[in-house]
Amino acid sequence: MTSSFNVHDAAGYEQLMGRWSQRLAPLFIGFAGLAKGEKVLDVGCGTGSLTFALAKSAHLGTIDAIDYSPVFVEAAQRRNTDPRINIRQGDACALPYEDGTFDRAMALLVLHFVPEAGKAVAEMRRVVRPGGVVAAVVWDHLGGMPGMRMMVDTVAALSEGGRQLRSRYCFQPMMQPGEMKRTFVEQGLSDVTETELMIRMDYQDFDDYWAPIAAGEGPLGKYMATLDAAERTRTDAAVRDAYEAGRPDGPRSFANVAWACRGVVADTRRA
């Protein structure tokens, strides 16, 4: 298995994270760059946040998208109306494409859920032509997601299981400063650059924030699914109290920071 992400329902994922990845995608594209007529690969496309943001660039040639989850693939295929886009199921660590097929390979909020993240970067490099670009972006779970840290810090105060969740969540692969950059260099990419991208997560009320997690979506939802009824009730109340912060329930806004990295595929024929 090459993904540790937990998904049950595409609509639940959209409420949990898809709406925020849609907001992040244009910033990521601006960082990764695009050029007229290019063939672009979206690795770990999910429900299509990056795929359909790429499609807004009318000058692109083709857009291929791949994801490990059949739930995501089916949802993205159902949304697609652009003949340039081809969406399929596949493994980020064994991409089903020939060497040098693409001008650019991009991964939006994916590498931190791939246990063999270095292998996924190597595969992205393999399928991109010499001189082409590999780029990826991941959330900074430890220091850049206060809205989600609010939940994991709350459950960590409640139980040993919550403390274990926090440790796993905060230290997933590729999330520490410089970690993606080192991996890109180790996998043979050149001119590697790392930067930070920021959006805001805006919620209408506690239910808007909590419903997909309570329903079992994502790594935090996976934890909730392990709790018995009494523990769930206790956790729901504690996280609600953290969200409301002593004020009536209603809108809340959290800044979210992501690490982004890009590198160029070297022309080994010149070596």
Backbone as numpy.savetxt, mean C-alpha at the origin, in Angstrom:
# Nx Ny Nz CAx CAy CAz Cx Cy Cz
2.92 -18.09 0.04 2.07 -16.89 0.04 2.95 -15.64 0.04
2.66 -14.67 -0.82 3.53 -13.51 -0.92 2.85 -12.22 -0.47
1.78 -12.32 0.31 1.18 -11.12 0.87 0.66 -11.44 2.25
0.93 -10.53 3.20 0.41 -10.70 4.56 -0.80 -9.82 4.80
-1.33 -9.18 3.75 -2.48 -8.31 3.91 -3.75 -9.14 4.01
-4.64 -8.73 4.90 -5.88 -9.44 5.16 -7.04 -8.72 4.48
-7.75 -9.41 3.55 -8.86 -8.78 2.86 -10.03 -9.74 2.76
-11.23 -9.24 3.06 -12.45 -10.02 2.92 -13.34 -9.46 1.82
-13.44 -8.14 1.79 -14.43 -7.50 0.94 -13.81 -6.24 0.33
-13.94 -6.09 -0.99 -13.34 -4.94 -1.67 -13.92 -3.62 -1.18
-15.22 -3.59 -0.91 -15.85 -2.36 -0.42 -15.32 -2.00 0.96
-15.11 -3.00 1.79 -14.54 -2.76 3.11 -13.13 -2.20 3.01
-12.34 -2.74 2.08 -10.99 -2.22 1.87 -11.04 -0.77 1.40
-11.99 -0.44 0.52 -12.10 0.93 0.04 -12.33 1.90 1.19
-13.19 1.51 2.14 -13.45 2.38 3.28 -12.24 2.44 4.20
-11.55 1.30 4.38 -10.40 1.26 5.26 -9.21 2.03 4.68
-8.86 1.74 3.41 -7.62 2.28 2.86 -7.72 2.76 1.42
-8.60 2.19 0.62 -8.64 2.52 -0.80 -8.85 4.00 -1.06
-9.71 4.64 -0.28 -9.99 6.06 -0.50 -8.75 6.91 -0.21
-7.90 6.43 0.70 -6.68 7.18 1.01 -5.58 6.86 0.00
-5.52 5.64 -0.50 -4.53 5.34 -1.54 -4.87 6.08 -2.83
-6.15 6.34 -3.08 -6.53 7.16 -4.24 -5.99 8.58 -4.09
-5.96 9.08 -2.88 -5.44 10.42 -2.63 -3.91 10.45 -2.73
-3.28 9.35 -2.33 -1.82 9.27 -2.38 -1.30 9.04 -3.80
-2.07 8.33 -4.63 -1.60 7.91 -5.96 -1.07 9.06 -6.81
-1.77 10.20 -6.95 -1.23 11.28 -7.80 0.11 11.82 -7.30
0.30 11.90 -5.98 1.58 12.34 -5.44 2.69 11.36 -5.80
2.36 10.08 -5.70 3.32 9.03 -6.03 3.68 9.07 -7.51
2.69 9.24 -8.37 2.95 9.32 -9.82 3.86 10.52 -10.12
3.59 11.63 -9.46 4.43 12.81 -9.67 5.87 12.55 -9.28
6.08 11.78 -8.22 7.43 11.43 -7.77 8.09 10.42 -8.71
7.33 9.40 -9.13 7.89 8.34 -9.98 8.11 8.78 -11.41
7.28 9.73 -11.89 7.40 10.23 -13.24 6.70 9.36 -14.26
6.35 9.97 -15.40 5.76 9.27 -16.53 6.25 9.95 -17.81
6.23 9.21 -18.92 6.59 9.78 -20.21 5.64 9.23 -21.27
5.50 9.97 -22.34 4.55 9.64 -23.41 4.83 8.25 -23.99
3.75 7.48 -24.14 3.82 6.19 -24.80 4.36 5.06 -23.96
4.63 5.30 -22.68 5.26 4.27 -21.86 4.31 3.10 -21.56
4.95 1.94 -21.32 4.26 0.77 -20.79 4.56 0.71 -19.30
3.50 0.74 -18.50 3.66 0.82 -17.05 3.04 -0.40 -16.38
3.72 -0.91 -15.35 3.22 -2.04 -14.56 2.90 -1.57 -13.16
1.68 -1.87 -12.69 1.24 -1.59 -11.33 1.30 -2.91 -10.56
2.26 -3.04 -9.64 2.46 -4.27 -8.88 1.69 -4.17 -7.56
0.77 -5.11 -7.33 -0.08 -5.06 -6.15 -1.14 -4.00 -6.30
-1.93 -4.12 -7.35 -2.85 -3.04 -7.74 -4.03 -2.86 -6.80
-4.33 -3.86 -5.96 -5.50 -3.74 -5.09 -6.76 -3.51 -5.90
-7.58 -2.58 -5.47 -8.81 -2.28 -6.19 -8.61 -1.28 -7.33
-7.35 -0.87 -7.55 -7.05 -0.06 -8.73 -6.76 1.41 -8.48
-6.41 1.78 -7.25 -6.16 3.20 -6.95 -5.09 3.78 -7.87
-3.95 3.10 -7.98 -2.87 3.58 -8.84 -3.19 3.32 -10.31
-3.74 2.17 -10.61 -4.06 1.80 -11.99 -4.91 2.87 -12.66
-6.00 3.27 -12.01 -6.93 4.20 -12.63 -6.43 5.64 -12.54
-5.55 5.92 -11.58 -4.90 7.24 -11.58 -3.93 7.34 -12.75
-3.22 6.25 -13.05 -2.33 6.23 -14.22 -3.13 6.43 -15.51
-4.32 5.82 -15.56 -5.14 5.90 -16.77 -5.59 7.32 -17.08
-5.54 8.21 -16.08 -5.89 9.61 -16.34 -4.84 10.30 -17.20
-3.66 9.68 -17.33 -2.63 10.19 -18.23 -2.89 9.63 -19.62
-3.54 10.40 -20.45 -3.99 9.91 -21.76 -2.85 9.53 -22.68
-1.64 10.04 -22.39 -0.53 9.79 -23.29 0.19 8.47 -23.03
-0.21 7.73 -21.97 0.44 6.45 -21.70 0.07 5.41 -22.76
0.99 4.46 -22.97 0.72 3.39 -23.94 -0.18 2.33 -23.34
0.39 1.46 -22.49 -0.40 0.40 -21.85 -0.16 0.43 -20.35
-1.14 -0.09 -19.61 -1.05 -0.19 -18.15 -1.41 -1.62 -17.76
-0.43 -2.36 -17.28 -0.69 -3.70 -16.76 -0.75 -3.62 -15.24
-1.68 -4.38 -14.64 -1.85 -4.37 -13.19 -1.97 -5.81 -12.71
-1.35 -6.08 -11.56 -1.34 -7.43 -11.04 -1.53 -7.39 -9.53
-2.25 -8.38 -8.98 -2.43 -8.45 -7.54 -2.55 -9.91 -7.12
-2.13 -10.19 -5.89 -2.17 -11.56 -5.37 -3.59 -11.98 -4.98
-4.43 -10.99 -4.62 -5.76 -11.29 -4.11 -6.80 -11.37 -5.23
-7.50 -12.51 -5.37 -8.57 -12.59 -6.37 -9.71 -11.64 -6.07
-9.93 -11.29 -4.80 -10.97 -10.33 -4.43 -10.66 -8.98 -5.05
-9.41 -8.54 -4.93 -9.01 -7.26 -5.50 -9.04 -7.29 -7.02
-8.52 -8.36 -7.60 -8.46 -8.46 -9.06 -9.86 -8.37 -9.66
-10.79 -9.11 -9.08 -12.17 -9.09 -9.60 -12.78 -7.71 -9.49
-12.53 -7.02 -8.37 -13.09 -5.68 -8.17 -12.50 -4.70 -9.17
-11.18 -4.78 -9.40 -10.54 -3.86 -10.34 -10.99 -4.14 -11.77
-11.09 -5.40 -12.12 -11.56 -5.75 -13.47 -12.97 -5.25 -13.71
-13.81 -5.32 -12.69 -15.19 -4.87 -12.82 -15.26 -3.36 -13.06
-14.33 -2.62 -12.48 -14.31 -1.17 -12.63 -13.75 -0.72 -13.98
-12.94 -1.55 -14.59 -12.16 -1.10 -15.74 -12.98 -0.91 -17.01
-12.80 0.24 -17.66 -13.41 0.49 -18.97 -12.37 0.99 -19.97
-11.10 0.97 -19.59 -10.03 1.50 -20.44 -9.33 0.36 -21.17
-9.35 0.35 -22.50 -8.74 -0.76 -23.26 -7.23 -0.85 -23.09
-6.59 0.19 -22.59 -5.14 0.13 -22.36 -4.78 -0.68 -21.13
-5.77 -0.93 -20.26 -5.51 -1.57 -18.97 -5.75 -3.08 -19.06
-4.80 -3.85 -18.55 -4.93 -5.30 -18.42 -4.65 -5.69 -16.97
-5.63 -6.29 -16.31 -5.54 -6.64 -14.88 -5.58 -8.16 -14.73
-4.64 -8.69 -13.95 -4.58 -10.14 -13.76 -4.09 -10.48 -12.36
-4.33 -11.72 -11.96 -3.84 -12.20 -10.67 -2.42 -12.72 -10.84
-1.59 -12.48 -9.84 -0.22 -12.96 -9.91 0.56 -12.62 -8.66
1.82 -13.06 -8.66 2.70 -13.00 -7.51 3.77 -11.93 -7.72
3.87 -10.98 -6.79 4.87 -9.91 -6.91 6.29 -10.46 -6.91
6.49 -11.63 -6.33 7.82 -12.23 -6.26 8.11 -13.16 -7.43
7.17 -13.31 -8.34 7.38 -14.12 -9.55 6.50 -13.52 -10.65
6.83 -12.31 -11.08 5.99 -11.59 -12.04 5.92 -12.33 -13.37
4.72 -12.51 -13.93 4.55 -13.31 -15.15 4.78 -12.51 -16.43
5.94 -11.85 -16.50 6.28 -11.03 -17.66 7.73 -11.29 -18.05
8.03 -11.08 -19.31 9.39 -11.25 -19.81 10.29 -10.12 -19.31
11.59 -10.37 -19.33 12.56 -9.34 -18.96 12.38 -8.10 -19.83
12.50 -6.93 -19.21 12.51 -5.68 -19.96 11.22 -5.33 -20.67
10.09 -5.85 -20.19 8.81 -5.61 -20.85 8.32 -4.17 -20.68
8.60 -3.56 -19.54 7.98 -2.28 -19.19 9.00 -1.15 -19.13
8.48 0.07 -19.26 9.28 1.27 -19.07 9.34 1.67 -17.61
8.29 1.29 -16.86 8.20 1.67 -15.45 7.41 0.61 -14.70
7.87 0.26 -13.50 7.12 -0.61 -12.59 6.93 0.13 -11.28
5.69 0.15 -10.80 5.35 0.94 -9.62 4.54 0.09 -8.64
4.76 0.33 -7.33 4.05 -0.41 -6.30 3.55 0.57 -5.25
2.25 0.70 -5.13 1.61 1.62 -4.19 1.12 0.87 -2.96
1.73 1.11 -1.80 1.29 0.54 -0.53 1.24 -0.99 -0.59
2.34 -1.58 -1.07 2.39 -3.03 -1.29 3.57 -3.69 -0.59
4.78 -3.13 -0.73 5.99 -3.85 -0.34 6.03 -4.21 1.13
5.38 -3.43 1.99 5.40 -3.75 3.42 4.54 -4.97 3.76
3.73 -5.43 2.79 2.94 -6.64 2.99 3.53 -7.85 2.26
4.71 -7.69 1.68 5.37 -8.79 0.97 6.52 -9.28 1.85
6.42 -10.48 2.42 7.49 -10.97 3.31 8.86 -10.96 2.65
8.93 -11.27 1.36 10.19 -11.23 0.63 10.23 -9.96 -0.23
10.23 -8.81 0.45 10.13 -7.54 -0.26 11.29 -7.32 -1.22
12.49 -7.73 -0.84 13.65 -7.58 -1.72 13.48 -8.35 -3.01
12.88 -9.52 -2.91 12.64 -10.33 -4.11 11.63 -9.64 -5.02
10.63 -9.00 -4.44 9.65 -8.27 -5.25 10.31 -7.10 -5.98
11.22 -6.38 -5.30 11.94 -5.29 -5.95 12.81 -5.83 -7.08
13.46 -6.98 -6.85 14.27 -7.59 -7.90 13.43 -7.97 -9.11
12.22 -8.46 -8.88 11.33 -8.82 -9.97 10.87 -7.57 -10.74
10.59 -6.50 -10.01 10.22 -5.25 -10.69 11.38 -4.77 -11.55
12.59 -4.84 -11.03 13.75 -4.45 -11.82 13.89 -5.32 -13.06
13.67 -6.62 -12.91 13.84 -7.55 -14.03 12.92 -7.24 -15.20
11.67 -6.87 -14.89 10.69 -6.70 -15.97 10.71 -5.29 -16.57
11.59 -4.42 -16.06 11.72 -3.06 -16.59 12.97 -2.98 -17.47
12.85 -2.31 -18.59 13.96 -2.17 -19.54 15.11 -1.36 -18.94
16.33 -1.53 -19.44 17.43 -0.68 -19.03 17.10 0.80 -19.25
17.36 1.60 -18.24 17.02 3.02 -18.29 15.64 3.33 -17.77
14.83 2.29 -17.55 13.49 2.47 -17.00 13.51 2.66 -15.49
12.35 2.88 -14.92 12.24 3.27 -13.51 11.44 2.26 -12.70
11.93 1.96 -11.51 11.20 1.18 -10.51 10.90 2.13 -9.35
9.66 2.14 -8.88 9.27 3.05 -7.79 8.28 2.36 -6.86
8.34 2.71 -5.58 7.43 2.13 -4.60 7.18 3.15 -3.50
6.04 2.98 -2.82 5.71 3.82 -1.67 5.01 2.97 -0.62
5.34 3.20 0.65 4.71 2.48 1.77 4.42 3.48 2.88
3.41 3.18 3.69 3.14 4.03 4.85 4.24 3.90 5.89
4.46 4.96 6.64 5.34 4.94 7.80 4.49 4.59 9.02
4.29 3.30 9.27 3.42 2.87 10.36 3.91 3.33 11.73
5.24 3.37 11.92 5.77 3.70 13.23 5.55 5.16 13.58
5.94 6.06 12.68 5.93 7.47 13.03 5.03 8.36 12.20
4.37 7.80 11.19 3.65 8.65 10.26 2.18 8.40 10.10
1.59 7.54 10.94 0.16 7.24 10.83 -0.53 7.39 12.18
-0.68 8.60 12.68 -1.24 8.78 14.02 -2.66 8.24 14.17
-3.45 8.27 13.09 -4.80 7.74 13.18 -4.83 6.25 13.46
-3.94 5.50 12.85 -3.88 4.06 13.08 -3.08 3.72 14.34
-2.04 4.53 14.63 -1.32 4.32 15.89 -2.26 4.53 17.08
-3.25 5.40 16.94 -4.23 5.60 17.99 -4.88 4.27 18.37
-5.23 3.48 17.36 -5.84 2.18 17.62 -4.84 1.20 18.21
-3.65 1.07 17.58 -2.71 0.04 18.05 -2.15 0.39 19.43
-1.95 1.66 19.74 -1.48 2.02 21.07 -2.57 1.76 22.12
-3.83 1.96 21.73 -4.93 1.68 22.66 -5.01 0.19 22.97
-4.97 -0.67 21.95 -5.08 -2.10 22.23 -3.83 -2.62 22.92
-2.67 -1.97 22.69 -1.45 -2.38 23.39 -1.55 -2.14 24.89
-2.34 -1.12 25.25 -2.54 -0.84 26.68 -3.53 -1.80 27.33
-4.26 -2.54 26.50 -5.30 -3.43 27.01 -4.85 -4.86 27.22
-3.88 -5.34 26.41 -3.55 -6.77 26.47 -2.18 -7.05 25.87
-1.66 -8.22 26.19 -0.40 -8.68 25.59 -0.57 -8.89 24.09
-1.74 -9.40 23.68 -2.00 -9.57 22.25 -1.94 -8.24 21.52
-2.44 -7.18 22.17 -2.37 -5.85 21.58 -0.95 -5.35 21.47
-0.13 -5.66 22.46 1.28 -5.26 22.38 2.00 -5.99 21.25
1.67 -7.24 21.05 2.27 -7.99 19.94 1.82 -7.44 18.60
0.55 -7.06 18.50 0.05 -6.43 17.27 0.84 -5.16 16.98
1.04 -4.31 17.99 1.76 -3.05 17.79 3.18 -3.31 17.28
3.85 -4.29 17.86 5.21 -4.59 17.43 5.24 -5.02 15.97
4.30 -5.89 15.57 4.25 -6.34 14.17 3.91 -5.18 13.24
2.92 -4.39 13.64 2.41 -3.32 12.79 3.44 -2.23 12.56
4.15 -1.85 13.61 5.07 -0.72 13.51 6.37 -1.06 12.80
6.69 -2.34 12.70 7.99 -2.72 12.14 7.85 -3.71 10.98
6.84 -3.46 10.13 6.74 -4.25 8.90 7.89 -3.87 7.96
8.15 -4.71 6.94 9.28 -4.45 6.03 9.14 -3.11 5.32
10.27 -2.50 5.02 10.41 -1.33 4.15 9.98 -0.02 4.78
9.64 -0.01 6.08 9.03 1.17 6.69 10.00 2.09 7.42
11.20 1.61 7.73 12.14 2.45 8.46 12.87 3.40 7.52
13.26 4.57 7.99 13.97 5.51 7.13 15.19 4.87 6.47
15.27 4.99 5.15 16.40 4.45 4.41 16.30 2.98 4.06
15.31 2.27 4.60 15.22 0.82 4.37 14.91 0.49 2.92
13.93 1.17 2.34 13.63 0.91 0.93 14.79 1.30 0.04
15.41 2.42 0.35 16.55 2.87 -0.46 17.66 1.84 -0.46
17.98 1.29 0.72 19.02 0.26 0.79 18.62 -0.96 -0.03
17.36 -1.34 0.05 16.89 -2.51 -0.71 16.99 -2.26 -2.21
16.60 -1.08 -2.65 16.71 -0.75 -4.08 18.16 -0.84 -4.54
19.08 -0.31 -3.76 20.50 -0.37 -4.12 20.99 -1.81 -4.13
20.61 -2.58 -3.11 21.02 -3.99 -3.03 20.52 -4.80 -4.22
19.38 -4.42 -4.78 18.82 -5.14 -5.91 19.29 -4.59 -7.25
20.33 -3.76 -7.23 20.98 -3.36 -8.47 20.45 -2.12 -9.15
19.55 -1.38 -8.49 19.04 -0.15 -9.08 20.02 1.00 -8.84
20.06 1.94 -9.75 20.97 3.08 -9.64 20.18 4.37 -9.50
20.89 5.46 -9.19 20.25 6.78 -9.02 19.04 6.69 -8.09
19.21 5.99 -6.97 18.09 5.74 -6.06 17.81 6.98 -5.20
16.54 7.36 -5.14 16.10 8.53 -4.37 14.95 8.12 -3.45
14.99 8.59 -2.21 13.90 8.35 -1.26 13.38 9.68 -0.74
12.06 9.76 -0.57 11.47 10.99 -0.06 10.23 10.66 0.77
9.60 11.68 1.32 8.35 11.53 2.07 7.20 12.17 1.30
6.05 11.51 1.34 4.82 12.06 0.77 3.77 12.12 1.89
2.93 13.13 1.88 1.94 13.26 2.95 0.56 13.57 2.40
-0.44 12.92 2.97 -1.84 13.26 2.73 -2.52 13.39 4.09
-3.80 13.69 4.07 -4.57 13.65 5.31 -5.69 12.63 5.18
-5.96 11.92 6.27 -7.10 11.02 6.35 -8.20 11.74 7.11
-9.34 11.94 6.47 -10.46 12.68 7.06 -11.64 11.75 7.26
-12.15 11.70 8.49 -13.27 10.81 8.84 -14.49 11.64 9.24
-15.67 11.15 8.84 -16.91 11.85 9.19 -17.24 11.68 10.66
-16.97 10.48 11.18 -17.27 10.17 12.58 -16.56 8.87 12.95
-16.76 8.42 14.19 -16.07 7.21 14.64 -16.42 6.00 13.78
-17.68 5.85 13.40 -18.06 4.68 12.60 -17.36 4.69 11.24
-17.18 5.84 10.66 -16.46 5.94 9.39 -15.03 5.42 9.54
-14.42 5.71 10.67 -13.07 5.24 10.97 -13.04 3.76 11.32
-13.99 3.32 12.14 -13.89 2.03 12.82 -14.57 0.87 12.10
-15.60 1.14 11.31 -16.42 0.06 10.75 -15.60 -0.99 9.98
-14.71 -0.63 9.04 -13.99 -1.67 8.31 -13.03 -2.46 9.19
-12.43 -1.81 10.20 -11.55 -2.53 11.12 -12.37 -3.50 11.95
-13.49 -3.05 12.48 -14.36 -3.92 13.27 -14.88 -5.10 12.46
-15.01 -4.90 11.14 -15.50 -5.96 10.25 -14.40 -6.94 9.86
-13.15 -6.67 10.26 -12.08 -7.63 10.01 -11.16 -7.31 8.86
-11.25 -6.09 8.30 -10.41 -5.75 7.16 -9.01 -5.31 7.59
-8.02 -5.70 6.79 -6.65 -5.28 7.01 -6.02 -5.92 8.22
-4.74 -5.58 8.51 -4.04 -6.20 9.64 -4.66 -5.86 10.99
-5.23 -4.66 11.13 -5.88 -4.31 12.39 -7.20 -5.04 12.54
-7.93 -5.19 11.43 -9.16 -5.96 11.46 -8.91 -7.43 11.75
-7.81 -7.95 11.25 -7.45 -9.35 11.52 -7.27 -9.58 13.01
-6.68 -8.62 13.68 -6.53 -8.70 15.13 -7.90 -8.69 15.81
-8.77 -7.80 15.38 -10.10 -7.71 16.00 -10.86 -9.02 15.88
-10.65 -9.74 14.78 -11.36 -11.00 14.56 -10.92 -12.09 15.54
-9.79 -11.90 16.21 -9.32 -12.91 17.17 -9.92 -12.71 18.56
-10.60 -11.60 18.79 -11.09 -11.29 20.13 -12.45 -11.92 20.40
-12.68 -12.29 21.66 -14.02 -12.77 22.02 -14.94 -11.56 22.20
-16.21 -11.83 22.44 -17.22 -10.77 22.48 -16.91 -9.72 23.54
-16.49 -10.16 24.73 -16.20 -9.22 25.81 -14.99 -8.35 25.47
-13.96 -8.97 24.89 -12.77 -8.20 24.51 -13.08 -7.21 23.39
-13.94 -7.61 22.45 -14.33 -6.70 21.36 -15.07 -5.49 21.91
-15.99 -5.73 22.83 -16.75 -4.63 23.42 -15.82 -3.66 24.15
-14.90 -4.21 24.91 -13.93 -3.40 25.64 -13.04 -2.61 24.69
-12.60 -3.26 23.61 -11.73 -2.60 22.65 -12.48 -1.51 21.89
-13.70 -1.83 21.44 -14.52 -0.83 20.75 -14.65 0.44 21.60
-14.95 0.25 22.87 -15.17 1.40 23.75 -13.88 2.20 23.95
-12.76 1.50 24.11 -11.49 2.18 24.35 -11.03 2.95 23.12
-11.19 2.37 21.93 -10.77 3.06 20.71 -11.70 4.23 20.43
-13.00 4.06 20.70 -13.93 5.18 20.54 -13.52 6.34 21.44
-13.15 6.03 22.68 -12.74 7.08 23.61 -11.49 7.80 23.09
-10.55 7.05 22.50 -9.34 7.66 21.94 -9.69 8.54 20.75
-10.59 8.07 19.90 -11.00 8.84 18.72 -11.70 10.14 19.13
-12.62 10.04 20.06 -13.40 11.21 20.45 -12.57 12.19 21.27
-11.61 11.69 22.04 -10.68 12.53 22.81 -11.41 13.56 23.69
-12.50 13.11 24.28 -13.21 13.97 25.22 -14.18 14.95 24.59
-14.33 14.88 23.27 -15.27 15.75 22.56 -16.38 14.90 21.94
-17.50 15.49 21.53 -18.56 14.71 20.89 -18.05 14.04 19.61
-18.63 12.90 19.29 -18.28 12.20 18.06 -18.52 13.10 16.86
-17.67 12.95 15.84 -17.80 13.77 14.65 -16.54 13.72 13.82
-16.34 14.68 12.93 -15.20 14.64 12.02 -13.86 14.71 12.75
-12.88 13.96 12.23 -11.51 14.03 12.70 -10.60 13.93 11.48
-9.40 14.52 11.57 -8.46 14.53 10.45 -7.07 14.19 10.97
-6.38 13.29 10.27 -5.05 12.84 10.67 -4.09 12.96 9.50
-2.92 13.54 9.75 -1.87 13.56 8.73 -1.30 12.15 8.58
-0.98 11.77 7.34 -0.38 10.46 7.07 0.85 10.62 6.19
1.96 10.08 6.64 3.23 10.17 5.92 3.60 8.82 5.34
4.10 8.85 4.11 4.55 7.63 3.43 5.98 7.83 2.94
6.75 6.73 2.93 8.08 6.73 2.31 7.93 6.34 0.85
8.56 7.11 -0.04 8.56 6.79 -1.48 9.99 6.66 -1.97
10.21 5.71 -2.86 11.56 5.45 -3.36 11.50 5.14 -4.85
12.49 5.61 -5.60 12.58 5.28 -7.02 14.04 5.04 -7.38
14.23 4.21 -8.42 15.57 3.93 -8.92 15.52 3.60 -10.39
16.66 3.65 -11.04 16.77 3.42 -12.47 17.42 2.06 -12.73
16.90 1.33 -13.70 17.47 0.04 -14.09 18.72 0.28 -14.91
19.84 -0.23 -14.43 21.11 -0.04 -15.13 21.17 -0.89 -16.39
21.90 -0.42 -17.39 22.11 -1.16 -18.62 23.34 -2.05 -18.42
23.12 -3.32 -18.07 24.22 -4.23 -17.77 25.05 -4.54 -19.00
24.53 -4.25 -20.18 25.29 -4.51 -21.41 26.50 -3.59 -21.51
26.46 -2.49 -20.74 27.55 -1.54 -20.76 28.58 -1.81 -19.66
28.26 -2.79 -18.82 29.15 -3.08 -17.69 30.43 -3.76 -18.17
